[in-house]
Amino acid sequence: MTLSIRNQLPGTVTAVTTGEAMASVKVRLNGGQEITAAITADAVRDLGLTEGSAVRALVKSTEVALATGPVEGISIRNQLVGSVTEVATGGAMGSVKVSVAGGELTAAITKDAVEDLGLGTGTSVVALIKATEIALAGA
């Protein structure tokens, strides 16, 4: 199967907390950082996710926001530190590639955001991803 989702980070499930409808799944990425995915309880059962399961975290590039440093006081716990490796901008939007420990992410953000943040090759950034925007797939 081919997916348009370029952001696929390999990792291992470290914890699964399942409720009636939804589940919180903690994943240690191969690069050592930890993320949390909020997925349905059905998906946990269908994928057979348990502690130790190998998975890929899938995130659409339009769901990756960038900041130039850690952001406190928000509910977004998934903050992956990295550095910009490439920037391409058009009339309205920009594509920013970010190297993070153990992988690479692409963020599709506005051209204005690229300019306001002063993003260029080598810029240190933090990728912000809400847990509800992370899907999991078996590795």
Short mmCIF file of N, CA and C in Angstrom, two decimals:
data_model
loop_
_atom_site.label_atom_id
_atom_site.label_comp_id
_atom_site.label_asym_id
_atom_site.label_seq_id
_atom_site.Cartn_x
_atom_site.Cartn_y
_atom_site.Cartn_z
N MET A 1 0.84 -1.17 0.00
CA MET A 1 0.00 0.00 0.00
C MET A 1 0.89 1.24 0.00
N THR A 2 0.51 2.22 -0.80
CA THR A 2 1.23 3.48 -0.88
C THR A 2 0.40 4.56 -0.19
N LEU A 3 1.07 5.39 0.61
CA LEU A 3 0.41 6.47 1.33
C LEU A 3 1.00 7.81 0.92
N SER A 4 0.18 8.85 0.97
CA SER A 4 0.69 10.19 0.72
C SER A 4 1.31 10.80 1.97
N ILE A 5 1.22 10.11 3.07
CA ILE A 5 1.78 10.61 4.33
C ILE A 5 3.27 10.36 4.35
N ARG A 6 4.04 11.43 4.24
CA ARG A 6 5.50 11.31 4.21
C ARG A 6 6.10 11.18 5.60
N ASN A 7 5.42 11.73 6.59
CA ASN A 7 5.95 11.71 7.96
C ASN A 7 5.62 10.37 8.60
N GLN A 8 6.57 9.45 8.54
CA GLN A 8 6.42 8.12 9.13
C GLN A 8 7.63 7.87 10.01
N LEU A 9 7.39 7.96 11.33
CA LEU A 9 8.48 7.81 12.30
C LEU A 9 8.37 6.46 12.99
N PRO A 10 9.39 5.60 12.87
CA PRO A 10 9.34 4.29 13.53
C PRO A 10 9.57 4.40 15.03
N GLY A 11 8.91 3.50 15.76
CA GLY A 11 9.07 3.49 17.21
C GLY A 11 8.49 2.24 17.83
N THR A 12 8.45 2.23 19.16
CA THR A 12 7.96 1.10 19.93
C THR A 12 6.95 1.60 20.96
N VAL A 13 5.83 0.91 21.07
CA VAL A 13 4.81 1.27 22.05
C VAL A 13 5.37 1.04 23.45
N THR A 14 5.22 2.07 24.31
CA THR A 14 5.69 1.93 25.70
C THR A 14 4.53 1.83 26.68
N ALA A 15 3.34 2.29 26.28
CA ALA A 15 2.17 2.21 27.16
C ALA A 15 0.90 2.39 26.34
N VAL A 16 -0.15 1.67 26.76
CA VAL A 16 -1.47 1.80 26.14
C VAL A 16 -2.49 1.96 27.27
N THR A 17 -3.25 3.06 27.23
CA THR A 17 -4.33 3.27 28.18
C THR A 17 -5.61 3.35 27.38
N THR A 18 -6.47 2.36 27.57
CA THR A 18 -7.69 2.25 26.76
C THR A 18 -8.91 2.60 27.57
N GLY A 19 -9.76 3.44 27.00
CA GLY A 19 -11.05 3.78 27.57
C GLY A 19 -12.15 3.12 26.77
N GLU A 20 -13.39 3.57 26.98
CA GLU A 20 -14.53 3.00 26.27
C GLU A 20 -14.42 3.18 24.76
N ALA A 21 -14.08 4.39 24.31
CA ALA A 21 -14.05 4.68 22.88
C ALA A 21 -12.65 5.01 22.37
N MET A 22 -11.84 5.66 23.19
CA MET A 22 -10.53 6.13 22.75
C MET A 22 -9.42 5.52 23.59
N ALA A 23 -8.20 5.62 23.04
CA ALA A 23 -7.02 5.12 23.75
C ALA A 23 -5.89 6.12 23.60
N SER A 24 -5.04 6.15 24.60
CA SER A 24 -3.82 6.95 24.58
C SER A 24 -2.67 5.96 24.45
N VAL A 25 -1.85 6.13 23.41
CA VAL A 25 -0.75 5.21 23.16
C VAL A 25 0.55 6.00 23.16
N LYS A 26 1.44 5.65 24.08
CA LYS A 26 2.75 6.30 24.15
C LYS A 26 3.73 5.48 23.32
N VAL A 27 4.53 6.20 22.53
CA VAL A 27 5.50 5.57 21.63
C VAL A 27 6.86 6.21 21.82
N ARG A 28 7.89 5.38 22.02
CA ARG A 28 9.26 5.87 22.05
C ARG A 28 9.78 5.72 20.62
N LEU A 29 10.07 6.88 20.00
CA LEU A 29 10.59 6.87 18.63
C LEU A 29 12.00 6.30 18.62
N ASN A 30 12.41 5.76 17.48
CA ASN A 30 13.74 5.17 17.38
C ASN A 30 14.84 6.17 17.73
N GLY A 31 14.56 7.46 17.55
CA GLY A 31 15.53 8.50 17.90
C GLY A 31 15.56 8.84 19.37
N GLY A 32 14.67 8.20 20.19
CA GLY A 32 14.69 8.40 21.63
C GLY A 32 13.62 9.33 22.18
N GLN A 33 12.99 10.14 21.34
CA GLN A 33 11.94 11.03 21.82
C GLN A 33 10.64 10.26 21.99
N GLU A 34 9.77 10.76 22.85
CA GLU A 34 8.49 10.08 23.10
C GLU A 34 7.35 10.93 22.58
N ILE A 35 6.36 10.26 21.98
CA ILE A 35 5.15 10.93 21.52
C ILE A 35 3.95 10.17 22.04
N THR A 36 2.80 10.82 22.02
CA THR A 36 1.55 10.20 22.41
C THR A 36 0.58 10.32 21.25
N ALA A 37 -0.11 9.22 20.93
CA ALA A 37 -1.15 9.22 19.91
C ALA A 37 -2.48 8.93 20.58
N ALA A 38 -3.51 9.69 20.23
CA ALA A 38 -4.87 9.43 20.70
C ALA A 38 -5.61 8.79 19.54
N ILE A 39 -5.89 7.48 19.67
CA ILE A 39 -6.56 6.73 18.61
C ILE A 39 -7.76 5.99 19.20
N THR A 40 -8.58 5.42 18.35
CA THR A 40 -9.75 4.71 18.87
C THR A 40 -9.35 3.41 19.55
N ALA A 41 -10.18 2.98 20.49
CA ALA A 41 -9.96 1.70 21.16
C ALA A 41 -10.05 0.57 20.15
N ASP A 42 -10.92 0.72 19.15
CA ASP A 42 -11.02 -0.28 18.08
C ASP A 42 -9.70 -0.42 17.33
N ALA A 43 -9.04 0.70 17.06
CA ALA A 43 -7.75 0.65 16.35
C ALA A 43 -6.70 -0.09 17.17
N VAL A 44 -6.71 0.12 18.48
CA VAL A 44 -5.76 -0.59 19.35
C VAL A 44 -5.98 -2.09 19.23
N ARG A 45 -7.26 -2.51 19.28
CA ARG A 45 -7.57 -3.94 19.16
C ARG A 45 -7.23 -4.46 17.76
N ASP A 46 -7.64 -3.72 16.72
CA ASP A 46 -7.41 -4.18 15.35
C ASP A 46 -5.92 -4.33 15.04
N LEU A 47 -5.11 -3.42 15.56
CA LEU A 47 -3.66 -3.47 15.32
C LEU A 47 -2.93 -4.36 16.31
N GLY A 48 -3.63 -4.81 17.35
CA GLY A 48 -3.00 -5.65 18.37
C GLY A 48 -1.90 -4.92 19.13
N LEU A 49 -2.13 -3.63 19.40
CA LEU A 49 -1.10 -2.83 20.06
C LEU A 49 -0.98 -3.16 21.54
N THR A 50 0.23 -3.47 21.95
CA THR A 50 0.55 -3.71 23.36
C THR A 50 1.94 -3.12 23.59
N GLU A 51 2.32 -3.03 24.87
CA GLU A 51 3.66 -2.56 25.17
C GLU A 51 4.67 -3.43 24.44
N GLY A 52 5.60 -2.79 23.73
CA GLY A 52 6.62 -3.51 22.97
C GLY A 52 6.30 -3.66 21.49
N SER A 53 5.07 -3.32 21.07
CA SER A 53 4.72 -3.41 19.65
C SER A 53 5.52 -2.41 18.83
N ALA A 54 6.04 -2.86 17.70
CA ALA A 54 6.72 -1.96 16.77
C ALA A 54 5.66 -1.27 15.93
N VAL A 55 5.77 0.06 15.81
CA VAL A 55 4.79 0.84 15.07
C VAL A 55 5.48 1.93 14.25
N ARG A 56 4.71 2.55 13.37
CA ARG A 56 5.12 3.76 12.68
C ARG A 56 4.10 4.83 13.04
N ALA A 57 4.58 5.98 13.48
CA ALA A 57 3.70 7.12 13.75
C ALA A 57 3.54 7.87 12.43
N LEU A 58 2.29 8.08 12.02
CA LEU A 58 2.00 8.74 10.75
C LEU A 58 1.38 10.10 11.02
N VAL A 59 1.94 11.15 10.41
CA VAL A 59 1.45 12.51 10.62
C VAL A 59 1.45 13.24 9.28
N LYS A 60 0.27 13.75 8.88
CA LYS A 60 0.20 14.55 7.66
C LYS A 60 0.99 15.83 7.86
N SER A 61 1.67 16.28 6.83
CA SER A 61 2.52 17.47 6.96
C SER A 61 1.72 18.74 7.27
N THR A 62 0.44 18.76 6.93
CA THR A 62 -0.39 19.92 7.27
C THR A 62 -0.73 19.95 8.76
N GLU A 63 -0.43 18.88 9.48
CA GLU A 63 -0.71 18.80 10.92
C GLU A 63 0.53 19.04 11.77
N VAL A 64 1.65 19.43 11.13
CA VAL A 64 2.89 19.71 11.85
C VAL A 64 3.10 21.22 11.89
N ALA A 65 3.04 21.80 13.09
CA ALA A 65 3.33 23.22 13.28
C ALA A 65 4.79 23.33 13.73
N LEU A 66 5.38 24.48 13.48
CA LEU A 66 6.77 24.69 13.88
C LEU A 66 6.89 25.90 14.80
N ALA A 67 7.81 25.80 15.75
CA ALA A 67 8.16 26.91 16.63
C ALA A 67 9.68 26.97 16.69
N THR A 68 10.20 28.10 17.08
CA THR A 68 11.66 28.23 17.14
C THR A 68 12.22 27.87 18.51
N GLY A 69 11.37 27.33 19.39
CA GLY A 69 11.81 26.86 20.70
C GLY A 69 10.67 26.12 21.37
N PRO A 70 10.93 25.47 22.49
CA PRO A 70 9.88 24.76 23.22
C PRO A 70 8.74 25.72 23.57
N VAL A 71 7.51 25.21 23.52
CA VAL A 71 6.34 26.03 23.81
C VAL A 71 5.69 25.47 25.06
N GLU A 72 5.54 26.32 26.08
CA GLU A 72 4.92 25.91 27.33
C GLU A 72 3.53 26.50 27.45
N GLY A 73 2.72 25.91 28.31
CA GLY A 73 1.40 26.43 28.57
C GLY A 73 0.37 26.08 27.52
N ILE A 74 0.65 25.05 26.70
CA ILE A 74 -0.32 24.57 25.73
C ILE A 74 -0.54 23.07 25.93
N SER A 75 -1.61 22.56 25.38
CA SER A 75 -1.92 21.15 25.58
C SER A 75 -1.18 20.22 24.62
N ILE A 76 -0.38 20.77 23.74
CA ILE A 76 0.37 19.93 22.79
C ILE A 76 1.62 19.39 23.48
N ARG A 77 1.59 18.11 23.78
CA ARG A 77 2.72 17.48 24.48
C ARG A 77 3.78 16.97 23.51
N ASN A 78 3.39 16.70 22.27
CA ASN A 78 4.34 16.17 21.29
C ASN A 78 5.14 17.33 20.69
N GLN A 79 6.32 17.54 21.26
CA GLN A 79 7.22 18.59 20.80
C GLN A 79 8.56 17.95 20.48
N LEU A 80 8.83 17.80 19.19
CA LEU A 80 10.04 17.12 18.73
C LEU A 80 11.07 18.15 18.29
N VAL A 81 12.23 18.13 18.93
CA VAL A 81 13.30 19.07 18.63
C VAL A 81 14.03 18.62 17.36
N GLY A 82 14.33 19.59 16.50
CA GLY A 82 15.05 19.27 15.28
C GLY A 82 15.66 20.50 14.65
N SER A 83 16.10 20.35 13.40
CA SER A 83 16.65 21.49 12.67
C SER A 83 16.19 21.42 11.22
N VAL A 84 16.00 22.59 10.63
CA VAL A 84 15.52 22.70 9.26
C VAL A 84 16.61 22.24 8.30
N THR A 85 16.22 21.37 7.36
CA THR A 85 17.17 20.90 6.35
C THR A 85 16.86 21.47 4.97
N GLU A 86 15.61 21.93 4.78
CA GLU A 86 15.24 22.46 3.47
C GLU A 86 13.96 23.29 3.60
N VAL A 87 13.88 24.37 2.85
CA VAL A 87 12.68 25.21 2.81
C VAL A 87 12.35 25.50 1.35
N ALA A 88 11.10 25.32 0.99
CA ALA A 88 10.61 25.69 -0.34
C ALA A 88 9.32 26.47 -0.15
N THR A 89 9.23 27.64 -0.77
CA THR A 89 8.01 28.44 -0.62
C THR A 89 7.43 28.77 -1.99
N GLY A 90 6.11 28.89 -1.99
CA GLY A 90 5.39 29.34 -3.17
C GLY A 90 4.70 30.64 -2.85
N GLY A 91 3.62 30.92 -3.56
CA GLY A 91 2.90 32.17 -3.36
C GLY A 91 2.25 32.27 -1.99
N ALA A 92 1.72 31.16 -1.47
CA ALA A 92 1.00 31.19 -0.20
C ALA A 92 1.55 30.23 0.84
N MET A 93 2.09 29.11 0.41
CA MET A 93 2.49 28.05 1.34
C MET A 93 3.97 27.74 1.23
N GLY A 94 4.46 27.09 2.29
CA GLY A 94 5.84 26.64 2.31
C GLY A 94 5.92 25.19 2.75
N SER A 95 6.94 24.51 2.29
CA SER A 95 7.23 23.14 2.72
C SER A 95 8.58 23.20 3.43
N VAL A 96 8.59 22.77 4.70
CA VAL A 96 9.80 22.84 5.51
C VAL A 96 10.17 21.43 5.96
N LYS A 97 11.34 20.97 5.56
CA LYS A 97 11.83 19.65 6.00
C LYS A 97 12.65 19.84 7.26
N VAL A 98 12.37 18.97 8.24
CA VAL A 98 13.01 19.07 9.54
C VAL A 98 13.63 17.73 9.90
N SER A 99 14.90 17.75 10.26
CA SER A 99 15.58 16.56 10.74
C SER A 99 15.37 16.46 12.24
N VAL A 100 14.82 15.32 12.70
CA VAL A 100 14.66 15.04 14.12
C VAL A 100 15.43 13.76 14.42
N ALA A 101 15.76 13.54 15.67
CA ALA A 101 16.49 12.33 16.03
C ALA A 101 15.72 11.11 15.53
N GLY A 102 16.33 10.32 14.69
CA GLY A 102 15.72 9.09 14.19
C GLY A 102 14.83 9.24 12.98
N GLY A 103 14.75 10.44 12.38
CA GLY A 103 13.89 10.58 11.22
C GLY A 103 13.83 11.99 10.67
N GLU A 104 12.89 12.18 9.77
CA GLU A 104 12.68 13.47 9.15
C GLU A 104 11.20 13.75 9.06
N LEU A 105 10.81 15.01 9.26
CA LEU A 105 9.42 15.45 9.15
C LEU A 105 9.33 16.51 8.08
N THR A 106 8.15 16.63 7.47
CA THR A 106 7.85 17.73 6.58
C THR A 106 6.68 18.49 7.18
N ALA A 107 6.80 19.81 7.26
CA ALA A 107 5.71 20.67 7.74
C ALA A 107 5.24 21.52 6.57
N ALA A 108 3.94 21.50 6.31
CA ALA A 108 3.35 22.39 5.31
C ALA A 108 2.74 23.56 6.08
N ILE A 109 3.40 24.72 6.00
CA ILE A 109 2.96 25.90 6.74
C ILE A 109 2.86 27.08 5.77
N THR A 110 2.27 28.16 6.22
CA THR A 110 2.13 29.31 5.33
C THR A 110 3.49 29.95 5.04
N LYS A 111 3.55 30.60 3.89
CA LYS A 111 4.75 31.34 3.52
C LYS A 111 5.02 32.43 4.56
N ASP A 112 3.94 33.07 5.05
CA ASP A 112 4.08 34.10 6.08
C ASP A 112 4.76 33.54 7.33
N ALA A 113 4.38 32.32 7.74
CA ALA A 113 4.98 31.70 8.92
C ALA A 113 6.47 31.43 8.69
N VAL A 114 6.81 30.97 7.49
CA VAL A 114 8.23 30.72 7.17
C VAL A 114 9.01 32.02 7.35
N GLU A 115 8.46 33.11 6.82
CA GLU A 115 9.14 34.40 6.89
C GLU A 115 9.16 34.96 8.31
N ASP A 116 8.01 34.89 9.01
CA ASP A 116 7.93 35.42 10.38
C ASP A 116 8.89 34.71 11.33
N LEU A 117 9.06 33.40 11.14
CA LEU A 117 9.94 32.62 12.02
C LEU A 117 11.40 32.68 11.56
N GLY A 118 11.63 33.23 10.38
CA GLY A 118 13.00 33.31 9.86
C GLY A 118 13.59 31.94 9.58
N LEU A 119 12.78 31.03 9.04
CA LEU A 119 13.23 29.66 8.83
C LEU A 119 14.15 29.55 7.61
N GLY A 120 15.24 28.85 7.80
CA GLY A 120 16.20 28.56 6.75
C GLY A 120 16.98 27.32 7.14
N THR A 121 17.77 26.83 6.23
CA THR A 121 18.57 25.65 6.50
C THR A 121 19.42 25.87 7.75
N GLY A 122 19.33 24.92 8.69
CA GLY A 122 20.09 24.99 9.92
C GLY A 122 19.35 25.61 11.09
N THR A 123 18.20 26.24 10.84
CA THR A 123 17.43 26.85 11.94
C THR A 123 16.97 25.76 12.91
N SER A 124 17.17 25.96 14.21
CA SER A 124 16.66 25.04 15.23
C SER A 124 15.17 25.28 15.38
N VAL A 125 14.40 24.19 15.39
CA VAL A 125 12.95 24.29 15.51
C VAL A 125 12.42 23.19 16.42
N VAL A 126 11.16 23.36 16.82
CA VAL A 126 10.43 22.34 17.55
C VAL A 126 9.17 22.05 16.75
N ALA A 127 8.98 20.78 16.36
CA ALA A 127 7.78 20.37 15.65
C ALA A 127 6.70 20.08 16.69
N LEU A 128 5.53 20.70 16.52
CA LEU A 128 4.41 20.54 17.44
C LEU A 128 3.33 19.71 16.76
N ILE A 129 2.94 18.60 17.40
CA ILE A 129 1.94 17.70 16.81
C ILE A 129 0.95 17.27 17.89
N LYS A 130 -0.33 17.61 17.69
CA LYS A 130 -1.36 17.18 18.64
C LYS A 130 -1.50 15.66 18.60
N ALA A 131 -1.76 15.06 19.74
CA ALA A 131 -1.90 13.59 19.83
C ALA A 131 -3.03 13.09 18.93
N THR A 132 -4.07 13.89 18.73
CA THR A 132 -5.18 13.46 17.88
C THR A 132 -4.84 13.50 16.41
N GLU A 133 -3.68 14.04 16.06
CA GLU A 133 -3.26 14.11 14.66
C GLU A 133 -2.24 13.03 14.31
N ILE A 134 -1.97 12.12 15.25
CA ILE A 134 -1.02 11.04 15.00
C ILE A 134 -1.78 9.73 14.86
N ALA A 135 -1.60 9.09 13.71
CA ALA A 135 -2.15 7.76 13.49
C ALA A 135 -1.01 6.76 13.69
N LEU A 136 -1.35 5.54 14.04
CA LEU A 136 -0.32 4.50 14.21
C LEU A 136 -0.57 3.38 13.20
N ALA A 137 0.51 2.81 12.71
CA ALA A 137 0.44 1.65 11.81
C ALA A 137 1.44 0.63 12.31
N GLY A 138 1.14 -0.62 12.08
CA GLY A 138 2.09 -1.67 12.43
C GLY A 138 3.37 -1.47 11.64
N ALA A 139 4.49 -1.84 12.24
CA ALA A 139 5.78 -1.66 11.57
C ALA A 139 5.98 -2.72 10.58
#
